[in-house]
């Protein structure tokens, strides 16, 4: 395309791992985006062992005249490593991240370009994420339990994200300058089938520390696939356990560990009291999940201490 003699307006980074069939649906959905010609699409294959590479090759052959698509095979396992590779490869001043199982609305790309183009103070943004359940939604999946499933709806107005809440990786965009000093931390984030997290929160924390603005835009909306395998109490409890591991991984030094232990102790007290009042299935499960998060934190700290003593 002649337009890519100049830099694209947005680099859309899609990191993928062993989900070729879902990735194909995501790629097909991009063809319906408004202003697609102004963007480049970078698919980062994070050591997939299925037919991902073949799927991308076939899609590019069939639709390459309508979409500027680049493929990169990232050998270092981990979502953070894959995202960092996409950042390095990107040519645009704005980088948008889309999950390999997410379907953006037609105005998704246009909304991103318009928001960053009209607001020089905007550093990062995210939007609504609506679930697409493979099977019936469990009755217990309500309230705070929606967040681990990346379900988010902050209303119909453009607004700043509230303290303690950030855009999700399934649907987020940043200025490339946000990564001038920091990238996604390699010790956090998913690696293969291990459900570690925290890398996105860490990056957004750095953005806020540097005085950046993070906005929510309702027209930057995607639908996000939720497989049946995740709609179990066992999965959500494991997800919280891994979150606890991620919390421990972010604690650095004596002060960091001391603050983490103090927060953990306060959580134990709060959850214990709240458990006495819980009546609904959802509330009871939430507290079980919270205890799993604490167990993940303590197990990680215990293992770290053992490794330190052995080393």
PDB file of C-alpha atoms in Angstrom:
ATOM      1  CA  UNK A   1       0.000   0.000   0.000  1.00  0.00           C
ATOM      2  CA  UNK A   2       1.262   3.490  -0.903  1.00  0.00           C
ATOM      3  CA  UNK A   3       0.209   4.790   2.509  1.00  0.00           C
ATOM      4  CA  UNK A   4       3.010   2.787   4.132  1.00  0.00           C
ATOM      5  CA  UNK A   5       5.652   4.830   2.401  1.00  0.00           C
ATOM      6  CA  UNK A   6       4.803   6.952   5.429  1.00  0.00           C
ATOM      7  CA  UNK A   7       4.389   5.701   8.980  1.00  0.00           C
ATOM      8  CA  UNK A   8       1.021   4.132   9.852  1.00  0.00           C
ATOM      9  CA  UNK A   9      -1.226   5.981  12.273  1.00  0.00           C
ATOM     10  CA  UNK A  10      -1.588   2.976  14.572  1.00  0.00           C
ATOM     11  CA  UNK A  11       0.305  -0.277  15.038  1.00  0.00           C
ATOM     12  CA  UNK A  12      -2.106  -3.012  16.141  1.00  0.00           C
ATOM     13  CA  UNK A  13      -0.251  -5.764  18.016  1.00  0.00           C
ATOM     14  CA  UNK A  14      -1.893  -9.174  18.377  1.00  0.00           C
ATOM     15  CA  UNK A  15       0.049 -11.706  20.455  1.00  0.00           C
ATOM     16  CA  UNK A  16      -1.015 -15.322  20.001  1.00  0.00           C
ATOM     17  CA  UNK A  17      -0.250 -18.744  21.410  1.00  0.00           C
ATOM     18  CA  UNK A  18      -1.865 -21.955  20.140  1.00  0.00           C
ATOM     19  CA  UNK A  19      -5.254 -20.469  19.262  1.00  0.00           C
ATOM     20  CA  UNK A  20      -5.162 -20.497  15.485  1.00  0.00           C
ATOM     21  CA  UNK A  21      -8.919 -20.891  14.951  1.00  0.00           C
ATOM     22  CA  UNK A  22      -9.770 -18.008  17.292  1.00  0.00           C
ATOM     23  CA  UNK A  23      -7.000 -15.902  15.764  1.00  0.00           C
ATOM     24  CA  UNK A  24      -8.499 -16.410  12.315  1.00  0.00           C
ATOM     25  CA  UNK A  25     -11.830 -14.988  13.523  1.00  0.00           C
ATOM     26  CA  UNK A  26     -10.040 -11.981  15.028  1.00  0.00           C
ATOM     27  CA  UNK A  27      -8.117 -11.329  11.810  1.00  0.00           C
ATOM     28  CA  UNK A  28     -11.293 -11.598   9.744  1.00  0.00           C
ATOM     29  CA  UNK A  29     -13.005  -9.072  12.032  1.00  0.00           C
ATOM     30  CA  UNK A  30     -10.278  -6.520  11.288  1.00  0.00           C
ATOM     31  CA  UNK A  31     -11.439  -6.307   7.680  1.00  0.00           C
ATOM     32  CA  UNK A  32     -14.591  -4.513   8.903  1.00  0.00           C
ATOM     33  CA  UNK A  33     -12.694  -1.781  10.774  1.00  0.00           C
ATOM     34  CA  UNK A  34     -13.117   1.804   9.644  1.00  0.00           C
ATOM     35  CA  UNK A  35      -9.832   3.429   8.507  1.00  0.00           C
ATOM     36  CA  UNK A  36      -8.044   0.067   8.393  1.00  0.00           C
ATOM     37  CA  UNK A  37      -5.803   1.377   5.597  1.00  0.00           C
ATOM     38  CA  UNK A  38      -4.143   3.736   8.093  1.00  0.00           C
ATOM     39  CA  UNK A  39      -2.978   0.936  10.395  1.00  0.00           C
ATOM     40  CA  UNK A  40      -0.431  -1.851  10.367  1.00  0.00           C
ATOM     41  CA  UNK A  41      -1.220  -5.209  11.977  1.00  0.00           C
ATOM     42  CA  UNK A  42       1.600  -7.062  13.736  1.00  0.00           C
ATOM     43  CA  UNK A  43       0.881 -10.654  14.729  1.00  0.00           C
ATOM     44  CA  UNK A  44       3.404 -12.010  17.237  1.00  0.00           C
ATOM     45  CA  UNK A  45       3.410 -15.808  17.335  1.00  0.00           C
ATOM     46  CA  UNK A  46       4.722 -16.789  20.787  1.00  0.00           C
ATOM     47  CA  UNK A  47       6.060 -20.268  19.956  1.00  0.00           C
ATOM     48  CA  UNK A  48       2.738 -21.771  18.902  1.00  0.00           C
ATOM     49  CA  UNK A  49       2.773 -25.479  18.104  1.00  0.00           C
ATOM     50  CA  UNK A  50      -0.588 -25.599  16.315  1.00  0.00           C
ATOM     51  CA  UNK A  51      -1.419 -24.322  12.805  1.00  0.00           C
ATOM     52  CA  UNK A  52      -1.047 -20.629  13.677  1.00  0.00           C
ATOM     53  CA  UNK A  53       1.662 -19.902  11.100  1.00  0.00           C
ATOM     54  CA  UNK A  54      -0.341 -21.623   8.353  1.00  0.00           C
ATOM     55  CA  UNK A  55      -3.491 -19.707   9.339  1.00  0.00           C
ATOM     56  CA  UNK A  56      -1.706 -16.363   9.096  1.00  0.00           C
ATOM     57  CA  UNK A  57      -0.139 -17.311   5.760  1.00  0.00           C
ATOM     58  CA  UNK A  58      -3.519 -18.240   4.264  1.00  0.00           C
ATOM     59  CA  UNK A  59      -5.168 -15.082   5.615  1.00  0.00           C
ATOM     60  CA  UNK A  60      -2.406 -12.896   4.218  1.00  0.00           C
ATOM     61  CA  UNK A  61      -2.643 -14.556   0.807  1.00  0.00           C
ATOM     62  CA  UNK A  62      -6.418 -14.054   0.693  1.00  0.00           C
ATOM     63  CA  UNK A  63      -6.669 -10.552   2.168  1.00  0.00           C
ATOM     64  CA  UNK A  64      -3.217  -9.010   1.871  1.00  0.00           C
ATOM     65  CA  UNK A  65      -4.495  -6.436  -0.588  1.00  0.00           C
ATOM     66  CA  UNK A  66      -6.865  -5.048   2.068  1.00  0.00           C
ATOM     67  CA  UNK A  67      -4.662  -5.161   5.162  1.00  0.00           C
ATOM     68  CA  UNK A  68      -1.027  -4.401   5.971  1.00  0.00           C
ATOM     69  CA  UNK A  69      -0.063  -7.490   7.971  1.00  0.00           C
ATOM     70  CA  UNK A  70       3.306  -8.426   9.430  1.00  0.00           C
ATOM     71  CA  UNK A  71       4.160 -11.735  11.094  1.00  0.00           C
ATOM     72  CA  UNK A  72       6.809 -12.283  13.761  1.00  0.00           C
ATOM     73  CA  UNK A  73       7.774 -15.521  15.483  1.00  0.00           C
ATOM     74  CA  UNK A  74       8.907 -14.773  19.057  1.00  0.00           C
ATOM     75  CA  UNK A  75      11.045 -17.536  20.541  1.00  0.00           C
ATOM     76  CA  UNK A  76      11.066 -16.271  24.131  1.00  0.00           C
ATOM     77  CA  UNK A  77       7.988 -17.708  25.822  1.00  0.00           C
ATOM     78  CA  UNK A  78       5.736 -15.263  27.634  1.00  0.00           C
ATOM     79  CA  UNK A  79       3.115 -12.644  26.874  1.00  0.00           C
ATOM     80  CA  UNK A  80       5.375  -9.836  28.078  1.00  0.00           C
ATOM     81  CA  UNK A  81       8.152 -10.943  25.725  1.00  0.00           C
ATOM     82  CA  UNK A  82       5.661 -11.152  22.846  1.00  0.00           C
ATOM     83  CA  UNK A  83       4.271  -7.681  23.535  1.00  0.00           C
ATOM     84  CA  UNK A  84       7.751  -6.216  23.806  1.00  0.00           C
ATOM     85  CA  UNK A  85       8.602  -7.728  20.430  1.00  0.00           C
ATOM     86  CA  UNK A  86       5.502  -6.090  18.952  1.00  0.00           C
ATOM     87  CA  UNK A  87       6.470  -2.737  20.449  1.00  0.00           C
ATOM     88  CA  UNK A  88       9.959  -2.993  18.980  1.00  0.00           C
ATOM     89  CA  UNK A  89       8.588  -3.857  15.538  1.00  0.00           C
ATOM     90  CA  UNK A  90       5.917  -1.136  15.546  1.00  0.00           C
ATOM     91  CA  UNK A  91       6.291   1.882  13.285  1.00  0.00           C
ATOM     92  CA  UNK A  92       3.427   4.050  14.509  1.00  0.00           C
ATOM     93  CA  UNK A  93       3.354   6.586  17.323  1.00  0.00           C
ATOM     94  CA  UNK A  94       0.339   4.799  18.821  1.00  0.00           C
ATOM     95  CA  UNK A  95       0.331   1.073  19.658  1.00  0.00           C
ATOM     96  CA  UNK A  96      -2.964  -0.755  20.185  1.00  0.00           C
ATOM     97  CA  UNK A  97      -3.085  -4.233  21.712  1.00  0.00           C
ATOM     98  CA  UNK A  98      -5.816  -6.695  20.835  1.00  0.00           C
ATOM     99  CA  UNK A  99      -6.181 -10.259  22.121  1.00  0.00           C
ATOM    100  CA  UNK A 100      -6.184 -13.138  19.655  1.00  0.00           C
ATOM    101  CA  UNK A 101      -9.719 -14.031  20.766  1.00  0.00           C
ATOM    102  CA  UNK A 102     -11.230 -10.534  20.691  1.00  0.00           C
ATOM    103  CA  UNK A 103     -13.520  -9.001  18.068  1.00  0.00           C
ATOM    104  CA  UNK A 104     -13.327  -5.183  17.831  1.00  0.00           C
ATOM    105  CA  UNK A 105     -16.326  -3.050  16.883  1.00  0.00           C
ATOM    106  CA  UNK A 106     -16.200  -1.213  13.537  1.00  0.00           C
ATOM    107  CA  UNK A 107     -15.261   2.112  15.195  1.00  0.00           C
ATOM    108  CA  UNK A 108     -12.495   0.625  17.374  1.00  0.00           C
ATOM    109  CA  UNK A 109      -9.548   1.781  15.304  1.00  0.00           C
ATOM    110  CA  UNK A 110     -11.096   5.116  14.343  1.00  0.00           C
ATOM    111  CA  UNK A 111     -11.857   5.864  18.011  1.00  0.00           C
ATOM    112  CA  UNK A 112      -8.236   5.227  18.992  1.00  0.00           C
ATOM    113  CA  UNK A 113      -6.852   7.473  16.270  1.00  0.00           C
ATOM    114  CA  UNK A 114      -9.338  10.248  17.020  1.00  0.00           C
ATOM    115  CA  UNK A 115      -8.728  10.176  20.771  1.00  0.00           C
ATOM    116  CA  UNK A 116      -4.939  10.357  20.539  1.00  0.00           C
ATOM    117  CA  UNK A 117      -5.078  12.858  17.683  1.00  0.00           C
ATOM    118  CA  UNK A 118      -7.311  15.301  19.565  1.00  0.00           C
ATOM    119  CA  UNK A 119      -5.702  15.017  23.016  1.00  0.00           C
ATOM    120  CA  UNK A 120      -1.949  15.512  23.229  1.00  0.00           C
ATOM    121  CA  UNK A 121      -2.059  14.792  26.985  1.00  0.00           C
ATOM    122  CA  UNK A 122      -3.509  11.298  26.479  1.00  0.00           C
ATOM    123  CA  UNK A 123      -0.973   8.570  27.227  1.00  0.00           C
ATOM    124  CA  UNK A 124      -3.094   5.418  27.227  1.00  0.00           C
ATOM    125  CA  UNK A 125      -6.685   4.328  26.763  1.00  0.00           C
ATOM    126  CA  UNK A 126      -8.999   1.337  26.934  1.00  0.00           C
ATOM    127  CA  UNK A 127     -12.661   0.596  26.462  1.00  0.00           C
ATOM    128  CA  UNK A 128     -15.614  -1.681  26.953  1.00  0.00           C
ATOM    129  CA  UNK A 129     -15.041  -5.444  26.882  1.00  0.00           C
ATOM    130  CA  UNK A 130     -18.135  -7.581  26.424  1.00  0.00           C
ATOM    131  CA  UNK A 131     -17.890 -11.350  27.018  1.00  0.00           C
ATOM    132  CA  UNK A 132     -18.761 -13.970  24.413  1.00  0.00           C
ATOM    133  CA  UNK A 133     -19.389 -17.110  26.454  1.00  0.00           C
ATOM    134  CA  UNK A 134     -18.837 -20.455  24.754  1.00  0.00           C
ATOM    135  CA  UNK A 135     -21.435 -22.010  27.058  1.00  0.00           C
ATOM    136  CA  UNK A 136     -24.053 -20.677  29.451  1.00  0.00           C
ATOM    137  CA  UNK A 137     -22.831 -18.053  31.880  1.00  0.00           C
ATOM    138  CA  UNK A 138     -22.581 -19.442  35.448  1.00  0.00           C
ATOM    139  CA  UNK A 139     -24.923 -17.859  37.975  1.00  0.00           C
ATOM    140  CA  UNK A 140     -22.002 -17.094  40.303  1.00  0.00           C
ATOM    141  CA  UNK A 141     -20.150 -14.975  37.729  1.00  0.00           C
ATOM    142  CA  UNK A 142     -21.163 -11.530  38.963  1.00  0.00           C
ATOM    143  CA  UNK A 143     -19.627  -8.447  40.564  1.00  0.00           C
ATOM    144  CA  UNK A 144     -15.893  -8.569  41.351  1.00  0.00           C
ATOM    145  CA  UNK A 145     -15.581 -12.033  39.793  1.00  0.00           C
ATOM    146  CA  UNK A 146     -16.109 -10.417  36.372  1.00  0.00           C
ATOM    147  CA  UNK A 147     -12.715  -8.689  36.402  1.00  0.00           C
ATOM    148  CA  UNK A 148     -10.604 -11.873  36.033  1.00  0.00           C
ATOM    149  CA  UNK A 149     -12.672 -12.574  32.920  1.00  0.00           C
ATOM    150  CA  UNK A 150     -11.791  -9.091  31.599  1.00  0.00           C
ATOM    151  CA  UNK A 151     -15.413  -7.970  31.603  1.00  0.00           C
ATOM    152  CA  UNK A 152     -15.532  -4.193  31.801  1.00  0.00           C
ATOM    153  CA  UNK A 153     -18.165  -1.522  31.222  1.00  0.00           C
ATOM    154  CA  UNK A 154     -17.619   1.907  32.780  1.00  0.00           C
ATOM    155  CA  UNK A 155     -20.627   3.477  31.118  1.00  0.00           C
ATOM    156  CA  UNK A 156     -21.386   5.555  28.042  1.00  0.00           C
ATOM    157  CA  UNK A 157     -19.183   8.562  28.817  1.00  0.00           C
ATOM    158  CA  UNK A 158     -15.497   9.179  28.132  1.00  0.00           C
ATOM    159  CA  UNK A 159     -13.727   9.353  31.490  1.00  0.00           C
ATOM    160  CA  UNK A 160     -10.461   8.704  33.296  1.00  0.00           C
ATOM    161  CA  UNK A 161      -9.997   5.254  34.749  1.00  0.00           C
ATOM    162  CA  UNK A 162     -10.659   5.247  38.491  1.00  0.00           C
ATOM    163  CA  UNK A 163      -7.812   4.529  40.895  1.00  0.00           C
ATOM    164  CA  UNK A 164      -7.170   0.814  41.119  1.00  0.00           C
ATOM    165  CA  UNK A 165      -8.562   0.016  37.669  1.00  0.00           C
ATOM    166  CA  UNK A 166      -6.706   0.000  34.346  1.00  0.00           C
ATOM    167  CA  UNK A 167      -7.375  -0.991  30.750  1.00  0.00           C
ATOM    168  CA  UNK A 168      -7.146  -4.719  30.058  1.00  0.00           C
ATOM    169  CA  UNK A 169      -4.676  -6.237  27.616  1.00  0.00           C
ATOM    170  CA  UNK A 170      -7.512  -7.499  25.443  1.00  0.00           C
ATOM    171  CA  UNK A 171      -8.295  -3.896  24.541  1.00  0.00           C
ATOM    172  CA  UNK A 172      -5.734  -1.191  25.264  1.00  0.00           C
ATOM    173  CA  UNK A 173      -3.662   1.421  23.438  1.00  0.00           C
ATOM    174  CA  UNK A 174      -0.666   3.563  24.398  1.00  0.00           C
ATOM    175  CA  UNK A 175       1.606   6.145  22.864  1.00  0.00           C
ATOM    176  CA  UNK A 176       4.866   4.508  21.931  1.00  0.00           C
ATOM    177  CA  UNK A 177       6.676   7.120  24.019  1.00  0.00           C
ATOM    178  CA  UNK A 178       5.214   5.409  27.110  1.00  0.00           C
ATOM    179  CA  UNK A 179       7.680   2.584  26.445  1.00  0.00           C
ATOM    180  CA  UNK A 180      10.729   4.817  26.103  1.00  0.00           C
ATOM    181  CA  UNK A 181      11.837   4.064  29.666  1.00  0.00           C
ATOM    182  CA  UNK A 182       9.991   0.827  30.495  1.00  0.00           C
ATOM    183  CA  UNK A 183       8.714  -2.254  28.697  1.00  0.00           C
ATOM    184  CA  UNK A 184       6.494  -5.082  29.910  1.00  0.00           C
ATOM    185  CA  UNK A 185       8.348  -6.877  32.760  1.00  0.00           C
ATOM    186  CA  UNK A 186       9.425 -10.375  31.750  1.00  0.00           C
ATOM    187  CA  UNK A 187       8.968 -11.856  35.233  1.00  0.00           C
ATOM    188  CA  UNK A 188       5.248 -11.054  35.078  1.00  0.00           C
ATOM    189  CA  UNK A 189       2.519 -12.033  32.639  1.00  0.00           C
ATOM    190  CA  UNK A 190       1.381 -15.339  31.189  1.00  0.00           C
ATOM    191  CA  UNK A 191       3.907 -17.856  29.987  1.00  0.00           C
ATOM    192  CA  UNK A 192       2.306 -20.607  27.963  1.00  0.00           C
ATOM    193  CA  UNK A 193      -0.486 -22.003  30.132  1.00  0.00           C
ATOM    194  CA  UNK A 194       0.748 -20.437  33.398  1.00  0.00           C
ATOM    195  CA  UNK A 195      -1.745 -17.766  34.494  1.00  0.00           C
ATOM    196  CA  UNK A 196       0.668 -15.208  35.928  1.00  0.00           C
ATOM    197  CA  UNK A 197      -0.409 -11.579  35.489  1.00  0.00           C
ATOM    198  CA  UNK A 198       0.388  -8.113  36.777  1.00  0.00           C
ATOM    199  CA  UNK A 199       2.478  -6.925  33.843  1.00  0.00           C
ATOM    200  CA  UNK A 200      -0.213  -4.579  32.548  1.00  0.00           C
ATOM    201  CA  UNK A 201      -0.883  -3.068  35.981  1.00  0.00           C
ATOM    202  CA  UNK A 202       2.844  -2.493  36.423  1.00  0.00           C
ATOM    203  CA  UNK A 203       3.100  -0.603  33.125  1.00  0.00           C
ATOM    204  CA  UNK A 204       0.057   1.534  33.909  1.00  0.00           C
ATOM    205  CA  UNK A 205       1.480   2.269  37.348  1.00  0.00           C
ATOM    206  CA  UNK A 206       4.626   3.617  35.675  1.00  0.00           C
ATOM    207  CA  UNK A 207       2.501   5.717  33.318  1.00  0.00           C
ATOM    208  CA  UNK A 208       0.653   7.253  36.264  1.00  0.00           C
ATOM    209  CA  UNK A 209       3.908   7.857  38.161  1.00  0.00           C
ATOM    210  CA  UNK A 210       5.174   9.769  35.135  1.00  0.00           C
ATOM    211  CA  UNK A 211       2.063  11.955  35.114  1.00  0.00           C
ATOM    212  CA  UNK A 212       0.356  10.235  32.194  1.00  0.00           C
ATOM    213  CA  UNK A 213      -3.386  10.268  31.537  1.00  0.00           C
ATOM    214  CA  UNK A 214      -5.332   7.006  31.078  1.00  0.00           C
ATOM    215  CA  UNK A 215      -8.817   7.301  29.598  1.00  0.00           C
ATOM    216  CA  UNK A 216     -11.806   5.009  29.108  1.00  0.00           C
ATOM    217  CA  UNK A 217     -13.728   5.365  25.842  1.00  0.00           C
ATOM    218  CA  UNK A 218     -17.013   3.467  25.347  1.00  0.00           C
ATOM    219  CA  UNK A 219     -16.630   3.425  21.550  1.00  0.00           C
ATOM    220  CA  UNK A 220     -13.338   1.543  21.845  1.00  0.00           C
ATOM    221  CA  UNK A 221     -15.266  -1.680  22.361  1.00  0.00           C
ATOM    222  CA  UNK A 222     -14.481  -5.336  21.784  1.00  0.00           C
ATOM    223  CA  UNK A 223     -16.173  -8.679  22.317  1.00  0.00           C
ATOM    224  CA  UNK A 224     -13.961 -11.183  24.120  1.00  0.00           C
ATOM    225  CA  UNK A 225     -14.300 -14.958  23.867  1.00  0.00           C
ATOM    226  CA  UNK A 226     -14.601 -16.879  27.151  1.00  0.00           C
ATOM    227  CA  UNK A 227     -14.104 -20.642  26.631  1.00  0.00           C
ATOM    228  CA  UNK A 228     -16.110 -23.210  28.550  1.00  0.00           C
ATOM    229  CA  UNK A 229     -12.938 -24.464  30.249  1.00  0.00           C
ATOM    230  CA  UNK A 230     -12.669 -21.166  32.123  1.00  0.00           C
ATOM    231  CA  UNK A 231     -16.260 -21.132  33.341  1.00  0.00           C
ATOM    232  CA  UNK A 232     -15.555 -23.350  36.342  1.00  0.00           C
ATOM    233  CA  UNK A 233     -14.925 -22.610  39.997  1.00  0.00           C
ATOM    234  CA  UNK A 234     -11.624 -24.502  39.747  1.00  0.00           C
ATOM    235  CA  UNK A 235     -10.366 -22.190  36.993  1.00  0.00           C
ATOM    236  CA  UNK A 236     -11.284 -18.965  38.737  1.00  0.00           C
ATOM    237  CA  UNK A 237      -9.737 -20.151  41.998  1.00  0.00           C
ATOM    238  CA  UNK A 238      -6.522 -21.036  40.161  1.00  0.00           C
ATOM    239  CA  UNK A 239      -6.631 -17.626  38.483  1.00  0.00           C
ATOM    240  CA  UNK A 240      -6.707 -15.959  41.902  1.00  0.00           C
ATOM    241  CA  UNK A 241      -3.902 -18.204  43.167  1.00  0.00           C
ATOM    242  CA  UNK A 242      -1.746 -17.101  40.239  1.00  0.00           C
ATOM    243  CA  UNK A 243      -2.664 -13.484  40.980  1.00  0.00           C
ATOM    244  CA  UNK A 244      -1.294 -14.015  44.457  1.00  0.00           C
ATOM    245  CA  UNK A 245       1.913 -15.340  42.927  1.00  0.00           C
ATOM    246  CA  UNK A 246       2.072 -12.248  40.714  1.00  0.00           C
ATOM    247  CA  UNK A 247       1.611  -9.973  43.738  1.00  0.00           C
ATOM    248  CA  UNK A 248       4.557 -11.640  45.464  1.00  0.00           C
ATOM    249  CA  UNK A 249       6.698 -11.401  42.332  1.00  0.00           C
ATOM    250  CA  UNK A 250       6.269  -7.619  42.349  1.00  0.00           C
ATOM    251  CA  UNK A 251       7.507  -7.239  45.932  1.00  0.00           C
ATOM    252  CA  UNK A 252      11.162  -6.197  45.905  1.00  0.00           C
ATOM    253  CA  UNK A 253      13.551  -5.890  48.849  1.00  0.00           C
ATOM    254  CA  UNK A 254      12.893  -5.905  52.578  1.00  0.00           C
ATOM    255  CA  UNK A 255      10.534  -2.939  52.446  1.00  0.00           C
ATOM    256  CA  UNK A 256       8.551  -4.383  49.553  1.00  0.00           C
ATOM    257  CA  UNK A 257       8.181  -7.743  51.287  1.00  0.00           C
ATOM    258  CA  UNK A 258       7.235  -6.086  54.580  1.00  0.00           C
ATOM    259  CA  UNK A 259       4.524  -4.008  52.882  1.00  0.00           C
ATOM    260  CA  UNK A 260       3.218  -7.088  51.083  1.00  0.00           C
ATOM    261  CA  UNK A 261       2.996  -9.063  54.330  1.00  0.00           C
ATOM    262  CA  UNK A 262       1.173  -6.190  56.030  1.00  0.00           C
ATOM    263  CA  UNK A 263      -1.342  -5.979  53.179  1.00  0.00           C
ATOM    264  CA  UNK A 264      -1.758  -9.756  53.211  1.00  0.00           C
ATOM    265  CA  UNK A 265      -2.454  -9.794  56.942  1.00  0.00           C
ATOM    266  CA  UNK A 266      -5.064  -7.067  56.512  1.00  0.00           C
ATOM    267  CA  UNK A 267      -6.662  -9.072  53.691  1.00  0.00           C
ATOM    268  CA  UNK A 268      -6.876 -12.177  55.879  1.00  0.00           C
ATOM    269  CA  UNK A 269      -8.717 -10.221  58.563  1.00  0.00           C
ATOM    270  CA  UNK A 270     -11.092  -8.578  56.072  1.00  0.00           C
ATOM    271  CA  UNK A 271     -11.874 -11.809  54.204  1.00  0.00           C
ATOM    272  CA  UNK A 272     -12.445 -13.717  57.421  1.00  0.00           C
ATOM    273  CA  UNK A 273     -14.968 -11.138  58.594  1.00  0.00           C
ATOM    274  CA  UNK A 274     -16.631 -10.903  55.199  1.00  0.00           C
ATOM    275  CA  UNK A 275     -16.946 -14.692  55.010  1.00  0.00           C
ATOM    276  CA  UNK A 276     -19.103 -14.642  58.122  1.00  0.00           C
ATOM    277  CA  UNK A 277     -21.569 -12.350  56.350  1.00  0.00           C
ATOM    278  CA  UNK A 278     -21.527 -14.009  52.926  1.00  0.00           C
ATOM    279  CA  UNK A 279     -24.865 -15.492  51.901  1.00  0.00           C
ATOM    280  CA  UNK A 280     -24.841 -15.737  48.105  1.00  0.00           C
ATOM    281  CA  UNK A 281     -22.935 -18.345  46.105  1.00  0.00           C
ATOM    282  CA  UNK A 282     -21.017 -15.599  44.324  1.00  0.00           C
ATOM    283  CA  UNK A 283     -19.908 -13.889  47.545  1.00  0.00           C
ATOM    284  CA  UNK A 284     -18.824 -17.189  49.109  1.00  0.00           C
ATOM    285  CA  UNK A 285     -16.831 -18.126  46.004  1.00  0.00           C
ATOM    286  CA  UNK A 286     -15.221 -14.686  45.908  1.00  0.00           C
ATOM    287  CA  UNK A 287     -13.902 -15.136  49.430  1.00  0.00           C
ATOM    288  CA  UNK A 288     -12.599 -18.608  48.617  1.00  0.00           C
ATOM    289  CA  UNK A 289     -10.824 -17.076  45.633  1.00  0.00           C
ATOM    290  CA  UNK A 290      -9.386 -14.315  47.797  1.00  0.00           C
ATOM    291  CA  UNK A 291      -7.966 -16.896  50.177  1.00  0.00           C
ATOM    292  CA  UNK A 292      -6.444 -18.686  47.173  1.00  0.00           C
ATOM    293  CA  UNK A 293      -4.758 -15.418  46.203  1.00  0.00           C
ATOM    294  CA  UNK A 294      -3.273 -15.161  49.691  1.00  0.00           C
ATOM    295  CA  UNK A 295      -2.108 -18.773  49.491  1.00  0.00           C
ATOM    296  CA  UNK A 296      -0.422 -18.023  46.165  1.00  0.00           C
ATOM    297  CA  UNK A 297       1.390 -15.062  47.710  1.00  0.00           C
ATOM    298  CA  UNK A 298       2.558 -16.985  50.767  1.00  0.00           C
ATOM    299  CA  UNK A 299       3.656 -20.024  48.744  1.00  0.00           C
ATOM    300  CA  UNK A 300       5.711 -17.797  46.461  1.00  0.00           C
ATOM    301  CA  UNK A 301       7.364 -15.989  49.353  1.00  0.00           C
ATOM    302  CA  UNK A 302       8.064 -19.310  51.073  1.00  0.00           C
ATOM    303  CA  UNK A 303       9.636 -20.759  47.933  1.00  0.00           C
ATOM    304  CA  UNK A 304      11.696 -17.615  47.414  1.00  0.00           C
ATOM    305  CA  UNK A 305      13.021 -17.856  50.960  1.00  0.00           C
ATOM    306  CA  UNK A 306      13.906 -21.535  50.495  1.00  0.00           C
ATOM    307  CA  UNK A 307      15.716 -20.817  47.219  1.00  0.00           C
ATOM    308  CA  UNK A 308      17.596 -17.941  48.831  1.00  0.00           C
ATOM    309  CA  UNK A 309      18.701 -20.152  51.733  1.00  0.00           C
ATOM    310  CA  UNK A 310      19.777 -22.908  49.347  1.00  0.00           C
ATOM    311  CA  UNK A 311      21.627 -20.530  47.058  1.00  0.00           C
TER     312      UNK A 311
END
